[in-house]
Short mmCIF file of C-alpha atoms in Angstrom, two decimals:
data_model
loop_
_atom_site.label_atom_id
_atom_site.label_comp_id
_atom_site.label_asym_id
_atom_site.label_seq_id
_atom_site.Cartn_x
_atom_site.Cartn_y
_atom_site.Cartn_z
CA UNK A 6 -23.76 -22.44 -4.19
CA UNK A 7 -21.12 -19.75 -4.89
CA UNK A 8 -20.76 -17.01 -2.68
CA UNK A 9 -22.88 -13.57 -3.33
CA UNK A 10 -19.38 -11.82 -4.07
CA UNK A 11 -18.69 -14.42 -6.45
CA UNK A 12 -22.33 -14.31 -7.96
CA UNK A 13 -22.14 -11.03 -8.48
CA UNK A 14 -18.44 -10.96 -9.84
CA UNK A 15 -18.99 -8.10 -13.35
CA UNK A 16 -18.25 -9.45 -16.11
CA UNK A 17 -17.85 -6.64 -18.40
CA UNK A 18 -16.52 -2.83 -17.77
CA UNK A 19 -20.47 -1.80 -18.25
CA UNK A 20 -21.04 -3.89 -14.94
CA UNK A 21 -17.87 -2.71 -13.14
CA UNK A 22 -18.40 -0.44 -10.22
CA UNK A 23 -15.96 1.99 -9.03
CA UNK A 24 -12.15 2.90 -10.08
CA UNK A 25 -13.81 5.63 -12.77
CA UNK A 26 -10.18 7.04 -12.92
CA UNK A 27 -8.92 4.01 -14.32
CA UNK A 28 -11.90 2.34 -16.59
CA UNK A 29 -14.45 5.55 -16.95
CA UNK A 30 -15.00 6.69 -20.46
CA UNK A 31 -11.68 8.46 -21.95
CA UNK A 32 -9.45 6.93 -18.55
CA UNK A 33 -6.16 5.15 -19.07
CA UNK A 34 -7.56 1.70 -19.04
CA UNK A 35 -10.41 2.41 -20.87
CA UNK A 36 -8.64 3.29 -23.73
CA UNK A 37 -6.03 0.74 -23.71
CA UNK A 38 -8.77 -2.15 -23.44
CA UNK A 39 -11.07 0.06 -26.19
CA UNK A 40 -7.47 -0.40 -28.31
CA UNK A 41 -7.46 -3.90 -27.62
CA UNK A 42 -3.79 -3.61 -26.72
CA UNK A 43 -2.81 -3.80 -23.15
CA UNK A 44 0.53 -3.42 -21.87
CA UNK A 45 2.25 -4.83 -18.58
CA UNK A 46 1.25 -3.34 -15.39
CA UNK A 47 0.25 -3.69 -12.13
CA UNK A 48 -2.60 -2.54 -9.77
CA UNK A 49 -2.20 -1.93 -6.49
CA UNK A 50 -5.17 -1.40 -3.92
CA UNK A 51 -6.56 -2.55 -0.51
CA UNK A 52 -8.66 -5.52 -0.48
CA UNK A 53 -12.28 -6.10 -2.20
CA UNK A 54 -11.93 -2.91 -4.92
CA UNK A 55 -11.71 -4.85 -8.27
CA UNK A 56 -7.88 -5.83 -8.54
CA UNK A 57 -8.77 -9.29 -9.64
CA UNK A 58 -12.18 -8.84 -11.38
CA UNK A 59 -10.46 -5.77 -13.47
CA UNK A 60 -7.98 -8.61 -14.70
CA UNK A 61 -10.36 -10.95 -15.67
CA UNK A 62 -12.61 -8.27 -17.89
CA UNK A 63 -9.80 -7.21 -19.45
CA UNK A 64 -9.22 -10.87 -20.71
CA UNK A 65 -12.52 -11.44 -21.46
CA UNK A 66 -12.73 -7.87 -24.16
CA UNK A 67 -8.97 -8.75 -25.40
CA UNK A 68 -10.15 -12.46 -26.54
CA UNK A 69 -6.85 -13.70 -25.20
CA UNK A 70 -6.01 -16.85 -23.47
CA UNK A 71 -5.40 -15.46 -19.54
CA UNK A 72 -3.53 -17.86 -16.80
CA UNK A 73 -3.28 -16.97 -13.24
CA UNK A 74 -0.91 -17.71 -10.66
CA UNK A 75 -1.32 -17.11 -6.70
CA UNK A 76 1.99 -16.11 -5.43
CA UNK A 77 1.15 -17.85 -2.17
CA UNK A 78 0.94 -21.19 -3.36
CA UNK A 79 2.79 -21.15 -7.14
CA UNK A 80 6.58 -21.74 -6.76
CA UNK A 81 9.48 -20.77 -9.80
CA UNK A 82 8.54 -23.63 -11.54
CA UNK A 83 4.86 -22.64 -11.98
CA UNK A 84 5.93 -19.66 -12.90
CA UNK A 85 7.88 -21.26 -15.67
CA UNK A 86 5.20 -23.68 -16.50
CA UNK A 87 2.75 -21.37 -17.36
CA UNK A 88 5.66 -19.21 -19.64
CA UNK A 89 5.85 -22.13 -21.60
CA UNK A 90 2.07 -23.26 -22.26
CA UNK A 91 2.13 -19.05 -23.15
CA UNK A 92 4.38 -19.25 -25.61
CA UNK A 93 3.13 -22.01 -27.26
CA UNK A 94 -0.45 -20.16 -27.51
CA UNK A 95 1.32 -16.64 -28.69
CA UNK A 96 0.54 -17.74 -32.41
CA UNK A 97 -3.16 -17.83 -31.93
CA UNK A 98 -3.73 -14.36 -30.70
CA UNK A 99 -2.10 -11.20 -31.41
CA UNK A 100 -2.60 -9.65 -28.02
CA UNK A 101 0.22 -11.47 -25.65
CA UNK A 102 -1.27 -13.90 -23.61
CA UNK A 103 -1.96 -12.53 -19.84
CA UNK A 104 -0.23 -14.01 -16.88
CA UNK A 105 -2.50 -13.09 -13.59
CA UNK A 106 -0.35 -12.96 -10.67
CA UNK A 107 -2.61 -11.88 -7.35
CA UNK A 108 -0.86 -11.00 -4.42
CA UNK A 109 2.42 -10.15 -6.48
CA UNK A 110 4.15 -8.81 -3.54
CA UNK A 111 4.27 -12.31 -1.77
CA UNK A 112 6.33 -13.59 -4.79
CA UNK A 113 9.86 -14.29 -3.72
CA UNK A 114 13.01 -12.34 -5.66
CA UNK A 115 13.76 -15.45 -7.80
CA UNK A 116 10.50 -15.90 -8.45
CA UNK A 117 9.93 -12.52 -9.74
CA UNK A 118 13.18 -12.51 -11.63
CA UNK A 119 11.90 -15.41 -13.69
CA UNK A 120 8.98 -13.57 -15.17
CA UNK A 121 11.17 -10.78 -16.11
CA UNK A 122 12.50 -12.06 -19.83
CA UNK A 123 8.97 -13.03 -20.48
CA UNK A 124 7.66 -9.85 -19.48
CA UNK A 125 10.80 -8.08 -21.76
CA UNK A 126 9.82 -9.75 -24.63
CA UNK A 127 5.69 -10.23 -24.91
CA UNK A 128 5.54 -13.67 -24.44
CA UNK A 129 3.08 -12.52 -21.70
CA UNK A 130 1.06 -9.36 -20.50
CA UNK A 131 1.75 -9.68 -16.61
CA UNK A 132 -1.31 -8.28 -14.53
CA UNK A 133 0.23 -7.96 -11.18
CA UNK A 134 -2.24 -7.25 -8.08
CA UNK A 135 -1.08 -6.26 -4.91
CA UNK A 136 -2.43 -5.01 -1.49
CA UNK A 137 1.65 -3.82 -0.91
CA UNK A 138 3.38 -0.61 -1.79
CA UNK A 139 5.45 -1.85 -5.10
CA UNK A 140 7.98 -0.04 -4.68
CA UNK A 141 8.78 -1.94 -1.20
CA UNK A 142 7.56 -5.43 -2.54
CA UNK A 143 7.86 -5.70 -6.24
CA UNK A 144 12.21 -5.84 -7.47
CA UNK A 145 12.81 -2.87 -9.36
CA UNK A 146 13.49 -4.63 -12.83
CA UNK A 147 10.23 -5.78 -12.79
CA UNK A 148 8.68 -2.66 -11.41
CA UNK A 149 10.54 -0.90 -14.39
CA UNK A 150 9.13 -3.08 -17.40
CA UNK A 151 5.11 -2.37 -15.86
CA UNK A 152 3.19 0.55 -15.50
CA UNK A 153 1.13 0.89 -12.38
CA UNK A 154 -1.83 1.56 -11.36
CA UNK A 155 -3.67 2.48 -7.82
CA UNK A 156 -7.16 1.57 -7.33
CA UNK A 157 -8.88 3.39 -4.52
CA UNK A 158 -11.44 2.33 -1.46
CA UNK A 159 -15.33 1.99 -3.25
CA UNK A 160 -16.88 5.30 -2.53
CA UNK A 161 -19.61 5.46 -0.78
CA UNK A 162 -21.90 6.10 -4.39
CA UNK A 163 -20.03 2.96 -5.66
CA UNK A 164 -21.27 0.65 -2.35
CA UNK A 165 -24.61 1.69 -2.41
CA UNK A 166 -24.76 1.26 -5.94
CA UNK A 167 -23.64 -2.54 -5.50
CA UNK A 168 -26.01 -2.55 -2.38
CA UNK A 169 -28.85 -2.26 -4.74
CA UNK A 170 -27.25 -4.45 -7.46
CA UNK A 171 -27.17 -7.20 -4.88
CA UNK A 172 -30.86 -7.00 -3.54
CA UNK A 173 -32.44 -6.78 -7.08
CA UNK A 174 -30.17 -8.63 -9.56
CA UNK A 175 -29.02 -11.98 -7.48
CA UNK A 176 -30.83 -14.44 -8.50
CA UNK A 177 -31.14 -15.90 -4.64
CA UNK A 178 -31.49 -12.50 -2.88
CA UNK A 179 -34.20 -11.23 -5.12
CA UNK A 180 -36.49 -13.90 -4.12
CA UNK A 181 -36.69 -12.66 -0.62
CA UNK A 182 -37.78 -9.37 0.12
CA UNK A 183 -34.88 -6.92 1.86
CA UNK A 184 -35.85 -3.42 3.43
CA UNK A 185 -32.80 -1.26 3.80
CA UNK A 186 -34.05 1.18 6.29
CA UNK A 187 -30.44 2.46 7.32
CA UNK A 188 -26.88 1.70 5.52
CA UNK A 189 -24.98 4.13 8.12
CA UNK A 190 -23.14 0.70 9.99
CA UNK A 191 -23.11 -1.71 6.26
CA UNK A 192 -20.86 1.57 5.12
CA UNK A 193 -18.76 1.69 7.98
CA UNK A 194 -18.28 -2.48 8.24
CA UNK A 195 -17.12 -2.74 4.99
CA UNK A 196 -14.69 -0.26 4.56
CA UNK A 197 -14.45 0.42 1.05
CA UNK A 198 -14.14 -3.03 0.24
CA UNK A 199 -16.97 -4.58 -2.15
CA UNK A 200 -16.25 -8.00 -0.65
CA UNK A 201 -16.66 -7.46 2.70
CA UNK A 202 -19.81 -5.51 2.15
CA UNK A 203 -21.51 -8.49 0.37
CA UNK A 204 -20.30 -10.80 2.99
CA UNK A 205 -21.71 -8.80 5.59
CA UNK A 206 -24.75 -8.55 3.57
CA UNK A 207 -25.32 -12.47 2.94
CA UNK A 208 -24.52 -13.04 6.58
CA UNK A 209 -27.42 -10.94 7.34
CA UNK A 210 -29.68 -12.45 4.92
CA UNK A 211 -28.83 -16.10 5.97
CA UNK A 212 -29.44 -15.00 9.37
CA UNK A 213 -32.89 -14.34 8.87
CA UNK A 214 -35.45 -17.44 8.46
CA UNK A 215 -38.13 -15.36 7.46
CA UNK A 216 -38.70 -14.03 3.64
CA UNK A 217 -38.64 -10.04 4.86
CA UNK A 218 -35.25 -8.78 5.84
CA UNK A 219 -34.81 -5.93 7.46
CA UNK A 220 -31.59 -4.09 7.31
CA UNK A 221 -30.63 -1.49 9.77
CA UNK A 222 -27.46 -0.19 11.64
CA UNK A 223 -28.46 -1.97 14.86
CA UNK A 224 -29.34 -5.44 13.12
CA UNK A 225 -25.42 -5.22 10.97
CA UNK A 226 -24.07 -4.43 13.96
CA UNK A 227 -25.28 -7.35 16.23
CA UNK A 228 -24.79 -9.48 13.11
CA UNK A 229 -21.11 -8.66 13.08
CA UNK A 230 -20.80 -8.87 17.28
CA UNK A 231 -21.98 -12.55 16.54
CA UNK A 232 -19.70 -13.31 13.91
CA UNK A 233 -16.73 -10.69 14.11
CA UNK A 234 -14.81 -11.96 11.61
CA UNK A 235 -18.12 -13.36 9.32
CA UNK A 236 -17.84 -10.30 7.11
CA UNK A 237 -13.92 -11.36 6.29
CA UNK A 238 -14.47 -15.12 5.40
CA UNK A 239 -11.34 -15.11 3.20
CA UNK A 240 -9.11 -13.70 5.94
CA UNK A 241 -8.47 -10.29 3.49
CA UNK A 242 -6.59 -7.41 5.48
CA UNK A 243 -8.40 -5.67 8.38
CA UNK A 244 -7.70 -2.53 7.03
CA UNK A 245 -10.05 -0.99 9.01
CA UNK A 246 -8.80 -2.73 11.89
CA UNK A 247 -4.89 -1.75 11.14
CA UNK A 248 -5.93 1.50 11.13
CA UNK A 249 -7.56 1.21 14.27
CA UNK A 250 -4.11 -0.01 15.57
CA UNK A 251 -1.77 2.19 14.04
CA UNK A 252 -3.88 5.03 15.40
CA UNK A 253 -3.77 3.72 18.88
CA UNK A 254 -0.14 3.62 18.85
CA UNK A 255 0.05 7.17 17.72
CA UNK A 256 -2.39 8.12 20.46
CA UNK A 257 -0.36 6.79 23.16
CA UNK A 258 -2.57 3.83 24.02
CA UNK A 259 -0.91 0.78 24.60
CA UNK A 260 -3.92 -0.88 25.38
CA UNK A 261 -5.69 0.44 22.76
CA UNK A 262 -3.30 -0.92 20.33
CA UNK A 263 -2.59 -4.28 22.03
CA UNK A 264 -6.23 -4.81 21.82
CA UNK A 265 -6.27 -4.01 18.43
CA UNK A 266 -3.08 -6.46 17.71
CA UNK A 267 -5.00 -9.58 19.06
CA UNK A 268 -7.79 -8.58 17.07
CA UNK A 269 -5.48 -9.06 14.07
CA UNK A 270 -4.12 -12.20 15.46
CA UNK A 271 -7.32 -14.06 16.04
CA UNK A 272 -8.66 -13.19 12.91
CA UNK A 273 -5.56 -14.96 10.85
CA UNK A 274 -3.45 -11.65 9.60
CA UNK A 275 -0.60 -12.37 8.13
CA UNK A 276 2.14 -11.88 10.54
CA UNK A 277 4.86 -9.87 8.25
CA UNK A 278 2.24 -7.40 7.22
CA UNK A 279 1.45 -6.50 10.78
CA UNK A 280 5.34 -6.06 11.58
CA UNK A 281 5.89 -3.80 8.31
CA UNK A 282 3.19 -1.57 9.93
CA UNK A 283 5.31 -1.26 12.94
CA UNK A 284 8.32 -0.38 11.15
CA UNK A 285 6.28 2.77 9.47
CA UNK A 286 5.06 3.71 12.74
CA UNK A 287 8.20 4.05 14.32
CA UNK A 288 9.72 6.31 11.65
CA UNK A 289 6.45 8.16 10.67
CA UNK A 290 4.89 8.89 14.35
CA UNK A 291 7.97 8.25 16.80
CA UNK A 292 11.14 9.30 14.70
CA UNK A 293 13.79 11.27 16.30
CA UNK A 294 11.54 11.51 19.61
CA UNK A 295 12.65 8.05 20.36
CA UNK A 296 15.11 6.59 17.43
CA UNK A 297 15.28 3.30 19.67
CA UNK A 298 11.81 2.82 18.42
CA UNK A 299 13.08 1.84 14.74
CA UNK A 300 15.73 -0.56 16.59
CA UNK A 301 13.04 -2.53 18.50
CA UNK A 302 10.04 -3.22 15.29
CA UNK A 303 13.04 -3.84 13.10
CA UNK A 304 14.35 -6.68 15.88
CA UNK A 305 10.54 -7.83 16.36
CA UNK A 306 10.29 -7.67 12.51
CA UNK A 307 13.26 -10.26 12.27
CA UNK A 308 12.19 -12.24 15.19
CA UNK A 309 8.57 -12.94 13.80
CA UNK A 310 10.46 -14.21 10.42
CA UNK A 311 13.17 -16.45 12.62
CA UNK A 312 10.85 -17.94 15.18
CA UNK A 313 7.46 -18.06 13.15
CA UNK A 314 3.86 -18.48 14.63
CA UNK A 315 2.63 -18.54 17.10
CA UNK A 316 5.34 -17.39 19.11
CA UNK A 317 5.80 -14.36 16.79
CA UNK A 318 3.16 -12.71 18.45
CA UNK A 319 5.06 -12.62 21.79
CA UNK A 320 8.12 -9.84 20.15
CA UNK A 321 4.62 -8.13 17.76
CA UNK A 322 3.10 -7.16 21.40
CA UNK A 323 6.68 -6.03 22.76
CA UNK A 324 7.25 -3.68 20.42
CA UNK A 325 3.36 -2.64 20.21
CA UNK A 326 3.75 -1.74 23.77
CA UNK A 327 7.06 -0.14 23.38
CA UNK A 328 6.14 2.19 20.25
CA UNK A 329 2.44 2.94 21.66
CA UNK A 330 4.37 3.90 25.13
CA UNK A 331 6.78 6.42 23.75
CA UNK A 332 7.13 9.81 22.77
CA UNK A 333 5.89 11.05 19.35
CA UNK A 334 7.50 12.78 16.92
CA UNK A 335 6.18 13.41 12.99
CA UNK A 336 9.41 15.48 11.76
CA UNK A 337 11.29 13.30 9.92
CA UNK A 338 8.18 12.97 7.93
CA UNK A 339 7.14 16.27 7.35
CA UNK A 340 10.84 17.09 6.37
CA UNK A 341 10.76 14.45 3.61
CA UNK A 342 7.24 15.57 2.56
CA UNK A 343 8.51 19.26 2.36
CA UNK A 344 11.48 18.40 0.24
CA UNK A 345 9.21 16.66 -2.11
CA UNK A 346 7.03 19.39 -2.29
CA UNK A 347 9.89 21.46 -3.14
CA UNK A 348 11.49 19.65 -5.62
CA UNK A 349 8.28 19.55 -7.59
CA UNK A 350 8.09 22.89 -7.33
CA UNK A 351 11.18 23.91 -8.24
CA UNK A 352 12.51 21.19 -10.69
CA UNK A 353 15.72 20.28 -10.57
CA UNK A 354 18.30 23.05 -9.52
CA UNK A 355 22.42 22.27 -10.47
CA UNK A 356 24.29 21.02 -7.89
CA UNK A 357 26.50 23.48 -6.72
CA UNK A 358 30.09 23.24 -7.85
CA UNK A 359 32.15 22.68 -4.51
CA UNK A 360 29.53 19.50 -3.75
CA UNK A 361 30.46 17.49 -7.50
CA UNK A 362 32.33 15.21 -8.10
CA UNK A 363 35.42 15.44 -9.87
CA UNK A 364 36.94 12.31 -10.81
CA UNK A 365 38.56 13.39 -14.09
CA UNK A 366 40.70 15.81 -15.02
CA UNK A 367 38.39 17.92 -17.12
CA UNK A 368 35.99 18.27 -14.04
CA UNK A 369 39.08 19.31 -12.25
CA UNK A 370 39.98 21.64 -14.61
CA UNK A 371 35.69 22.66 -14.75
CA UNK A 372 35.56 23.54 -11.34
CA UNK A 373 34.22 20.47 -9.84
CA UNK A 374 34.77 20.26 -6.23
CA UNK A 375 36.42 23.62 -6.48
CA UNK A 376 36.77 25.14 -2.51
CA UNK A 377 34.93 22.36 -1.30
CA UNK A 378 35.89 22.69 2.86
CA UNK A 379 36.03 18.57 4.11
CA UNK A 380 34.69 18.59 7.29
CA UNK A 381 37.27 16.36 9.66
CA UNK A 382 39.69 18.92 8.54
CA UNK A 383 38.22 21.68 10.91
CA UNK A 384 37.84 21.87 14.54
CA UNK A 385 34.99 19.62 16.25
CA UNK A 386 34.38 17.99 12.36
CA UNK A 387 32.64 20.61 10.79
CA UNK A 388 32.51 24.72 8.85
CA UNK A 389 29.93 26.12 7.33
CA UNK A 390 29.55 25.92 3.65
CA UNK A 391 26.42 25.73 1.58
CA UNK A 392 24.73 22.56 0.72
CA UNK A 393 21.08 23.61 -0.71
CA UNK A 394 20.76 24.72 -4.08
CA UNK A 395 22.00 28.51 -5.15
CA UNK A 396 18.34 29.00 -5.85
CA UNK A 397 17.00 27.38 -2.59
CA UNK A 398 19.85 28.20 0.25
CA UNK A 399 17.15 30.04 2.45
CA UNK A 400 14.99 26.90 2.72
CA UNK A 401 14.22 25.59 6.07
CA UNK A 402 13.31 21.96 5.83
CA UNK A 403 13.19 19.94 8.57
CA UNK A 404 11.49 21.34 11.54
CA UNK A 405 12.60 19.71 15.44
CA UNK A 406 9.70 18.94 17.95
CA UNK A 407 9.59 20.13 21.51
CA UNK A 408 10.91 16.66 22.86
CA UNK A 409 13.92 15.98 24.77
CA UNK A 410 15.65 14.02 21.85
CA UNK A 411 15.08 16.35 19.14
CA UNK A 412 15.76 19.63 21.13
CA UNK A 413 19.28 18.13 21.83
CA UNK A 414 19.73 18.13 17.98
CA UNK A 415 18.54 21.63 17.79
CA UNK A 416 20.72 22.54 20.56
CA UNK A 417 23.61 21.48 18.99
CA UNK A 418 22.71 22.33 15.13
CA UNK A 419 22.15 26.00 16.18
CA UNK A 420 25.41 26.05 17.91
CA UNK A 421 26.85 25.46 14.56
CA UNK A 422 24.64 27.09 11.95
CA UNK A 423 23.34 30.23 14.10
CA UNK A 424 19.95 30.46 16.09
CA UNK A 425 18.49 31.26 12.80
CA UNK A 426 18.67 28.17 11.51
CA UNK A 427 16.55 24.57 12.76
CA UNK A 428 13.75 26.54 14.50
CA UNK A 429 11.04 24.97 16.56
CA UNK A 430 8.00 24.94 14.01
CA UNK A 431 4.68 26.73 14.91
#
């Protein structure tokens, strides 16, 4: 017999649950599937909101033939297999035919460069689905030609709602009778993530010989204690669980987070994604506390892809130990988030003359590059001169941290700039 998650799979936006920004009534998806013309695009989301059922619907209402591809097991010539058998079934439909890719960001380059003239000219409607940032995963040429979309953790509403669609509507679990006296635990298990909460939710039903089943937060949570990995059959991303571990490191705990790590380990993680999370935590929480920090997960990052598994896991716990033991430091990513902030604000200001580029004689002869002061030319490499925007020369950006590393950058900065400038923030 399938599996509940699979049972229950919607097969129509009416039976969909969750992602209301996407497929509710007047939303962007909604009214491209209502127009029965789709373009290219991809959705990108944790595990167990949709990403794959949303595809599938979408074929279903277009009437359109729809192949899929698993980027962990299709190679280039897949890829170009199922092009072909596309474009020979273009003349039967007037909606492209859909290529499903899940897992998009595990595609290699040349395998992603292959879909691109398909994707240019409408022999297919790619669906990508990824549980990656595209922008990091996905080649820009391809990124370019697709519109994306981000599909969010099930609210709370949405799992409850699926709770209840479970118990009454399977056709297995409505045969037995199933008291939900608390959902506190089943909430907090699953995460956001519609899969894992059915999985948890079969497990407990299975469990149970007789034809009452009680749910409560102490019964899901011995359940899972029994089984901890039962509620992730498929080996999906412990989100909950890299969270737990990203935290940990932030918080100083190297015990905490080498805990956390073997966690990840024994339950089958995929190795890359847990050294990508290291790379983020050494510029997001350590930074210019500790720039070493960056040196060391990068290293581990490229050790784990030279030597493999399972002796990737001895450079993952090195690093763990050496990020989670360090000092901390958040201001190269507030300054980033600031500037952002600010350029939205402000749109974009001109770049002041002195800083262009003058590479013809008519820029010369514009002003471009006009009293611009190089640098090596002056005593110990530098002179003031204004950099920021006319509009936006009184902005104070980046922020140092009261740690060793960072004041020594103040120290110095204010030495050249004044003690006005590259304060301490409050």
């Amino acid at each position: 017999m399938a599996p509940l998650a699979e049972r229950l799979r919607p097969k129509t936006l009416e039976d969909y649950i969750g992602q209301k920004h996407l497929v509710g009534e007047g939303a962007i998806l909604r009214r491209m599937i209502d127009s029965k013309h789709i373009s290219s695009f991809i959705l990108w989301g944790p595990p167990g909101v949709g990403k794959t059922t949303l595809a599938k619907i979408i074929a279903n209402q277009l009437d359109t033939p729809f192949y899929t591809l698993s980027a962990v097991t299709s190679g280039v010539k897949d890829v170009r297999d199922v092009i072909e058998k596309a474009r020979s079934n273009r003349f039967f439909s007037q909606q492209a035919p859909i290529l499903f890719i899940d897992e998009i960001h595990r595609f290699s380059k040349s395998q992603q460069d292959s879909l691109l003239g398909a994707v240019e000219q409408g022999t297919v409607t790619l669906i990508g689905a990824t549980t990656e940032n595209p922008s990091f995963e996905v080649i820009r040429p391809l990124l370019s030609r697709c519109q994306l979309y981000v599909l969010k953790s099930l609210e709370k509403e949405d799992l409850l709602q699926l709770l209840q669609k479970a118990i009454y509507n399977d056709v297995e679990l409505s045969k037995r009778v199933i008291v939900v006296e608390e959902t506190t635990a089943l909430l907090r298990y699953s995460g956001g993530d519609a899969r894992k909460l059915l999985n948890i939710l079969d497990l407990i039903v299975e469990a149970e010989t007789n034809n009452q089943v009680i749910i409560n937060d102490q019964i899901v949570t011995e359940r899972l204690q029994q089984n901890p990995l039962a509620y992730d059959k498929d080996g999906e991303m412990h989100y909950d669980i890299i969270s737990a571990y990203i935290k940990s490191i932030r918080g100083s705990d190297p015990d905490g987070a080498i805990y956390w790590l073997a966690r990840m380990i024994e339950g089958g993680e995929d190795p890359a994604f847990i050294a990508r999370r290291l790379v983020i935590s050494a510029s997001e929480d350590i930074g210019l506390a500790n720039p070493n920090a960056m040196l060391i997960a990068n290293a581990a990052f490229d050790a784990v892809m030279k030597i493999g598994w399972p002796e990737g896991r001895i450079p993952l716990a090195e690093a763990t130990i050496y990020l989670a033991s360090s000092p901390k430091s958040n201001s190269a990513y507030t300054a980033i988030n600031n500037a952002i902030k600010l350029v939205q604000q402000t749109g974009n200001h001109p770049v002041p003359l002195h800083l262009r580029n003058a590479p013809t004689k008519l820029m010369k002869d514009l002003g471009y590059s006009d009293n611009y002061k190089y640098a090596h030319d002056y005593p110990g490499h530098f002179v003031q001169q204004q950099f920021l925007p006319e509009g936006l020369k009184e902005q104070s950006l980046w922020h140092p941290q009261p740690n060793q590393a960072e004041m020594r950058l103040q120290e110095r900065l204010q030495q050249l700039w004044g003690k006005d400038r590259f304060n301490t923030q409050a």
